[in-house]
Amino acid sequence: FLNQVVGCHSMLSFLILLLPSVHSSISCFSCASSDYSSLLGDSSGLGSVSIRTFASSCEGDHLSQSHPSDSCDSTCLTIFEPFYFGGIQVDTRPFTVIRGCTHKILNYVDRLNRPREIDFLHEGSICVDLTLASIFPQVTEDLTVRACSCVEDECNKSSRPSISSSSFSFFFPSLFLLHSLLLLL
């Protein structure tokens, strides 16, 4: 039995070392599509979200020249909302976006009732699908967005969401294995 416990402890230590995490501050682009200015830009919306730039240029890949970056204590975040016109996603503008620090954008989300996926966004590189209302409670439409977090300086500059995150394919099987190992104890 002692060998099993030691083996489980070693495996647990190994898995914890492999899980991505953020230990120091990183620099993240902070901007949003102009469509979000009424929701995020003034005190009647979510004044606590610290986004200063609202422009369609935030939707592109060339952010370093024209958009500010913030120092972040957790991960960088990009929220991608599909943009439709007449029920069809527009090729030239497929997404509207919100970019910034995960802890600053999601700082007001109800900790008791929020989806568990929001906690994963604070921990490492992952993409998850969420309803916009679970992120912004004042949004009453049932829209699904893709939220992607990352852990490197200015990593939140992509104009399209990742199909899968490099950590996503490793993270959930590791979580399942960890859960299984803990049940053995």
mmCIF file of C-alpha atoms in Angstrom:
data_model
loop_
_atom_site.group_PDB
_atom_site.id
_atom_site.type_symbol
_atom_site.label_atom_id
_atom_site.label_comp_id
_atom_site.label_asym_id
_atom_site.label_seq_id
_atom_site.Cartn_x
_atom_site.Cartn_y
_atom_site.Cartn_z
ATOM 1 C CA PHE A 1 0.000 0.000 0.000
ATOM 2 C CA LEU A 2 2.845 2.382 0.865
ATOM 3 C CA ASN A 3 4.336 1.886 -2.617
ATOM 4 C CA GLN A 4 0.987 2.914 -4.160
ATOM 5 C CA VAL A 5 0.862 6.068 -2.048
ATOM 6 C CA VAL A 6 4.462 7.000 -2.928
ATOM 7 C CA GLY A 7 3.783 6.252 -6.604
ATOM 8 C CA CYS A 8 0.606 8.358 -6.566
ATOM 9 C CA HIS A 9 2.450 11.203 -4.807
ATOM 10 C CA SER A 10 5.213 11.122 -7.444
ATOM 11 C CA MET A 11 2.668 11.071 -10.289
ATOM 12 C CA LEU A 12 0.713 13.914 -8.680
ATOM 13 C CA SER A 13 3.881 16.008 -8.315
ATOM 14 C CA PHE A 14 4.764 15.339 -11.951
ATOM 15 C CA LEU A 15 1.289 16.351 -13.187
ATOM 16 C CA ILE A 16 1.299 19.543 -11.150
ATOM 17 C CA LEU A 17 4.633 20.528 -12.693
ATOM 18 C CA LEU A 18 3.250 19.980 -16.196
ATOM 19 C CA LEU A 19 0.093 22.028 -15.737
ATOM 20 C CA PRO A 20 0.502 25.526 -17.154
ATOM 21 C CA SER A 21 0.364 28.383 -14.721
ATOM 22 C CA VAL A 22 1.240 32.035 -14.443
ATOM 23 C CA HIS A 23 3.704 33.037 -11.723
ATOM 24 C CA SER A 24 4.620 36.594 -12.660
ATOM 25 C CA SER A 25 2.997 39.430 -14.514
ATOM 26 C CA ILE A 26 2.678 39.347 -18.276
ATOM 27 C CA SER A 27 1.759 41.963 -20.854
ATOM 28 C CA CYS A 28 -1.618 41.582 -22.604
ATOM 29 C CA PHE A 29 -3.279 43.626 -25.330
ATOM 30 C CA SER A 30 -6.261 45.553 -23.985
ATOM 31 C CA CYS A 31 -8.932 46.663 -26.455
ATOM 32 C CA ALA A 32 -12.370 45.741 -27.752
ATOM 33 C CA SER A 33 -14.420 45.992 -30.907
ATOM 34 C CA SER A 34 -16.327 49.261 -31.145
ATOM 35 C CA ASP A 35 -19.576 47.273 -30.723
ATOM 36 C CA TYR A 36 -18.713 46.799 -27.047
ATOM 37 C CA SER A 37 -18.257 50.461 -26.115
ATOM 38 C CA SER A 38 -21.780 50.771 -24.691
ATOM 39 C CA LEU A 39 -21.396 47.594 -22.610
ATOM 40 C CA LEU A 40 -17.847 48.128 -21.348
ATOM 41 C CA GLY A 41 -16.985 51.781 -21.851
ATOM 42 C CA ASP A 42 -19.168 53.822 -19.541
ATOM 43 C CA SER A 43 -20.466 53.691 -15.994
ATOM 44 C CA SER A 44 -23.908 52.468 -17.081
ATOM 45 C CA GLY A 45 -22.270 49.289 -18.410
ATOM 46 C CA LEU A 46 -19.356 47.547 -16.769
ATOM 47 C CA GLY A 47 -17.214 50.472 -15.743
ATOM 48 C CA SER A 48 -14.949 48.164 -13.734
ATOM 49 C CA VAL A 49 -13.579 46.532 -16.909
ATOM 50 C CA SER A 50 -10.466 48.544 -17.720
ATOM 51 C CA ILE A 51 -10.581 48.731 -21.513
ATOM 52 C CA ARG A 52 -9.701 52.130 -22.931
ATOM 53 C CA THR A 53 -9.653 51.479 -26.691
ATOM 54 C CA PHE A 54 -12.757 50.537 -28.678
ATOM 55 C CA ALA A 55 -12.041 50.152 -32.395
ATOM 56 C CA SER A 56 -12.628 47.749 -35.266
ATOM 57 C CA SER A 57 -8.836 47.520 -35.621
ATOM 58 C CA CYS A 58 -8.845 45.499 -32.372
ATOM 59 C CA GLU A 59 -10.295 42.621 -34.425
ATOM 60 C CA GLY A 60 -7.123 42.235 -36.547
ATOM 61 C CA ASP A 61 -3.734 40.611 -36.057
ATOM 62 C CA HIS A 62 -1.688 43.849 -36.176
ATOM 63 C CA LEU A 63 -2.207 45.122 -32.647
ATOM 64 C CA SER A 64 1.293 46.033 -31.491
ATOM 65 C CA GLN A 65 1.448 49.319 -33.399
ATOM 66 C CA SER A 66 -1.969 50.691 -32.516
ATOM 67 C CA HIS A 67 -3.247 49.241 -29.232
ATOM 68 C CA PRO A 68 -2.040 49.509 -25.641
ATOM 69 C CA SER A 69 -1.077 46.576 -23.485
ATOM 70 C CA ASP A 70 -1.620 46.119 -19.755
ATOM 71 C CA SER A 71 0.414 44.361 -17.110
ATOM 72 C CA CYS A 72 -1.584 41.334 -15.957
ATOM 73 C CA ASP A 73 -1.361 39.193 -12.839
ATOM 74 C CA SER A 74 -3.104 36.220 -14.423
ATOM 75 C CA THR A 75 -3.532 35.121 -18.033
ATOM 76 C CA CYS A 76 -4.317 37.135 -21.168
ATOM 77 C CA LEU A 77 -7.847 36.732 -22.495
ATOM 78 C CA THR A 78 -9.586 37.144 -25.828
ATOM 79 C CA ILE A 79 -13.342 36.720 -26.119
ATOM 80 C CA PHE A 80 -14.506 35.992 -29.674
ATOM 81 C CA GLU A 81 -18.166 36.617 -30.525
ATOM 82 C CA PRO A 82 -19.231 35.426 -33.988
ATOM 83 C CA PHE A 83 -20.444 38.343 -36.133
ATOM 84 C CA TYR A 84 -23.488 37.563 -38.268
ATOM 85 C CA PHE A 85 -25.307 39.593 -40.895
ATOM 86 C CA GLY A 86 -28.572 38.155 -42.155
ATOM 87 C CA GLY A 87 -27.896 34.909 -40.307
ATOM 88 C CA ILE A 88 -24.561 34.330 -42.071
ATOM 89 C CA GLN A 89 -21.143 34.805 -40.470
ATOM 90 C CA VAL A 90 -19.333 37.605 -42.302
ATOM 91 C CA ASP A 91 -16.044 36.483 -43.942
ATOM 92 C CA THR A 92 -14.402 39.900 -43.779
ATOM 93 C CA ARG A 93 -15.339 40.389 -40.111
ATOM 94 C CA PRO A 94 -16.008 36.949 -38.615
ATOM 95 C CA PHE A 95 -15.710 37.991 -34.950
ATOM 96 C CA THR A 96 -16.037 40.920 -32.611
ATOM 97 C CA VAL A 97 -13.509 40.708 -29.786
ATOM 98 C CA ILE A 98 -12.670 41.766 -26.255
ATOM 99 C CA ARG A 99 -8.982 41.543 -25.280
ATOM 100 C CA GLY A 100 -7.275 42.107 -21.955
ATOM 101 C CA CYS A 101 -6.251 40.611 -18.633
ATOM 102 C CA THR A 102 -8.392 37.684 -17.547
ATOM 103 C CA HIS A 103 -8.529 38.892 -13.946
ATOM 104 C CA LYS A 104 -9.602 42.388 -15.056
ATOM 105 C CA ILE A 105 -12.265 41.355 -17.569
ATOM 106 C CA LEU A 106 -13.748 38.565 -15.451
ATOM 107 C CA ASN A 107 -13.283 40.228 -12.045
ATOM 108 C CA TYR A 108 -16.992 40.841 -11.421
ATOM 109 C CA VAL A 109 -18.358 37.423 -12.494
ATOM 110 C CA ASP A 110 -20.373 35.842 -9.668
ATOM 111 C CA ARG A 111 -17.982 33.372 -8.019
ATOM 112 C CA LEU A 112 -20.771 31.151 -6.692
ATOM 113 C CA ASN A 113 -22.806 30.755 -9.882
ATOM 114 C CA ARG A 114 -20.196 31.055 -12.604
ATOM 115 C CA PRO A 115 -19.299 28.167 -14.912
ATOM 116 C CA ARG A 116 -16.245 26.177 -13.808
ATOM 117 C CA GLU A 117 -14.612 26.902 -17.181
ATOM 118 C CA ILE A 118 -14.062 30.502 -16.083
ATOM 119 C CA ASP A 119 -11.684 29.261 -13.376
ATOM 120 C CA PHE A 120 -9.684 27.385 -16.037
ATOM 121 C CA LEU A 121 -9.269 30.632 -18.001
ATOM 122 C CA HIS A 122 -7.388 32.116 -15.016
ATOM 123 C CA GLU A 123 -5.005 29.143 -14.781
ATOM 124 C CA GLY A 124 -3.408 28.619 -18.194
ATOM 125 C CA SER A 125 -3.780 28.421 -21.957
ATOM 126 C CA ILE A 126 -7.215 27.115 -22.878
ATOM 127 C CA CYS A 127 -10.192 27.918 -25.109
ATOM 128 C CA VAL A 128 -13.738 27.298 -23.885
ATOM 129 C CA ASP A 129 -17.196 28.041 -25.237
ATOM 130 C CA LEU A 130 -19.432 30.038 -22.876
ATOM 131 C CA THR A 131 -22.672 31.939 -23.097
ATOM 132 C CA LEU A 132 -22.092 35.678 -23.189
ATOM 133 C CA ALA A 133 -24.617 36.038 -20.348
ATOM 134 C CA SER A 134 -22.406 33.890 -18.071
ATOM 135 C CA ILE A 135 -19.635 36.462 -18.557
ATOM 136 C CA PHE A 136 -21.779 39.611 -18.712
ATOM 137 C CA PRO A 137 -24.997 39.053 -16.713
ATOM 138 C CA GLN A 138 -26.677 42.147 -18.172
ATOM 139 C CA VAL A 139 -26.614 40.536 -21.645
ATOM 140 C CA THR A 140 -29.964 38.825 -22.083
ATOM 141 C CA GLU A 141 -29.397 37.253 -25.500
ATOM 142 C CA ASP A 142 -28.414 33.589 -25.636
ATOM 143 C CA LEU A 143 -25.136 34.023 -27.541
ATOM 144 C CA THR A 144 -22.218 31.605 -27.380
ATOM 145 C CA VAL A 145 -18.705 33.033 -27.438
ATOM 146 C CA ARG A 146 -15.281 31.409 -27.429
ATOM 147 C CA ALA A 147 -13.011 32.616 -24.627
ATOM 148 C CA CYS A 148 -9.302 31.880 -25.038
ATOM 149 C CA SER A 149 -6.631 32.493 -22.422
ATOM 150 C CA CYS A 150 -2.861 32.338 -22.859
ATOM 151 C CA VAL A 151 0.235 32.819 -20.711
ATOM 152 C CA GLU A 152 2.879 34.649 -22.770
ATOM 153 C CA ASP A 153 3.497 38.358 -23.336
ATOM 154 C CA GLU A 154 1.036 39.814 -25.865
ATOM 155 C CA CYS A 155 -0.238 36.343 -26.764
ATOM 156 C CA ASN A 156 -3.850 37.532 -27.101
ATOM 157 C CA LYS A 157 -3.455 39.021 -30.573
ATOM 158 C CA SER A 158 -5.004 36.348 -32.788
ATOM 159 C CA SER A 159 -7.903 37.421 -35.005
ATOM 160 C CA ARG A 160 -9.472 33.948 -34.886
ATOM 161 C CA PRO A 161 -10.041 31.608 -31.959
ATOM 162 C CA SER A 162 -8.012 28.472 -31.626
ATOM 163 C CA ILE A 163 -9.799 25.258 -32.575
ATOM 164 C CA SER A 164 -8.079 23.627 -29.641
ATOM 165 C CA SER A 165 -5.608 24.876 -27.126
ATOM 166 C CA SER A 166 -2.264 23.151 -26.663
ATOM 167 C CA SER A 167 -3.063 22.811 -22.974
ATOM 168 C CA PHE A 168 -6.680 21.815 -23.559
ATOM 169 C CA SER A 169 -5.798 18.405 -24.983
ATOM 170 C CA PHE A 170 -3.445 17.746 -22.055
ATOM 171 C CA PHE A 171 -5.290 19.489 -19.240
ATOM 172 C CA PHE A 172 -8.576 17.578 -19.072
ATOM 173 C CA PRO A 173 -7.087 14.063 -19.424
ATOM 174 C CA SER A 174 -4.583 15.046 -16.714
ATOM 175 C CA LEU A 175 -7.406 16.304 -14.521
ATOM 176 C CA PHE A 176 -9.252 12.996 -15.010
ATOM 177 C CA LEU A 177 -6.095 11.011 -14.191
ATOM 178 C CA LEU A 178 -5.472 13.140 -11.104
ATOM 179 C CA HIS A 179 -9.066 12.606 -9.953
ATOM 180 C CA SER A 180 -8.705 8.835 -10.494
ATOM 181 C CA LEU A 181 -5.452 8.746 -8.524
ATOM 182 C CA LEU A 182 -6.984 10.636 -5.629
ATOM 183 C CA LEU A 183 -9.846 8.144 -5.498
ATOM 184 C CA LEU A 184 -7.276 5.377 -4.968
ATOM 185 C CA LEU A 185 -6.015 7.020 -1.764
#
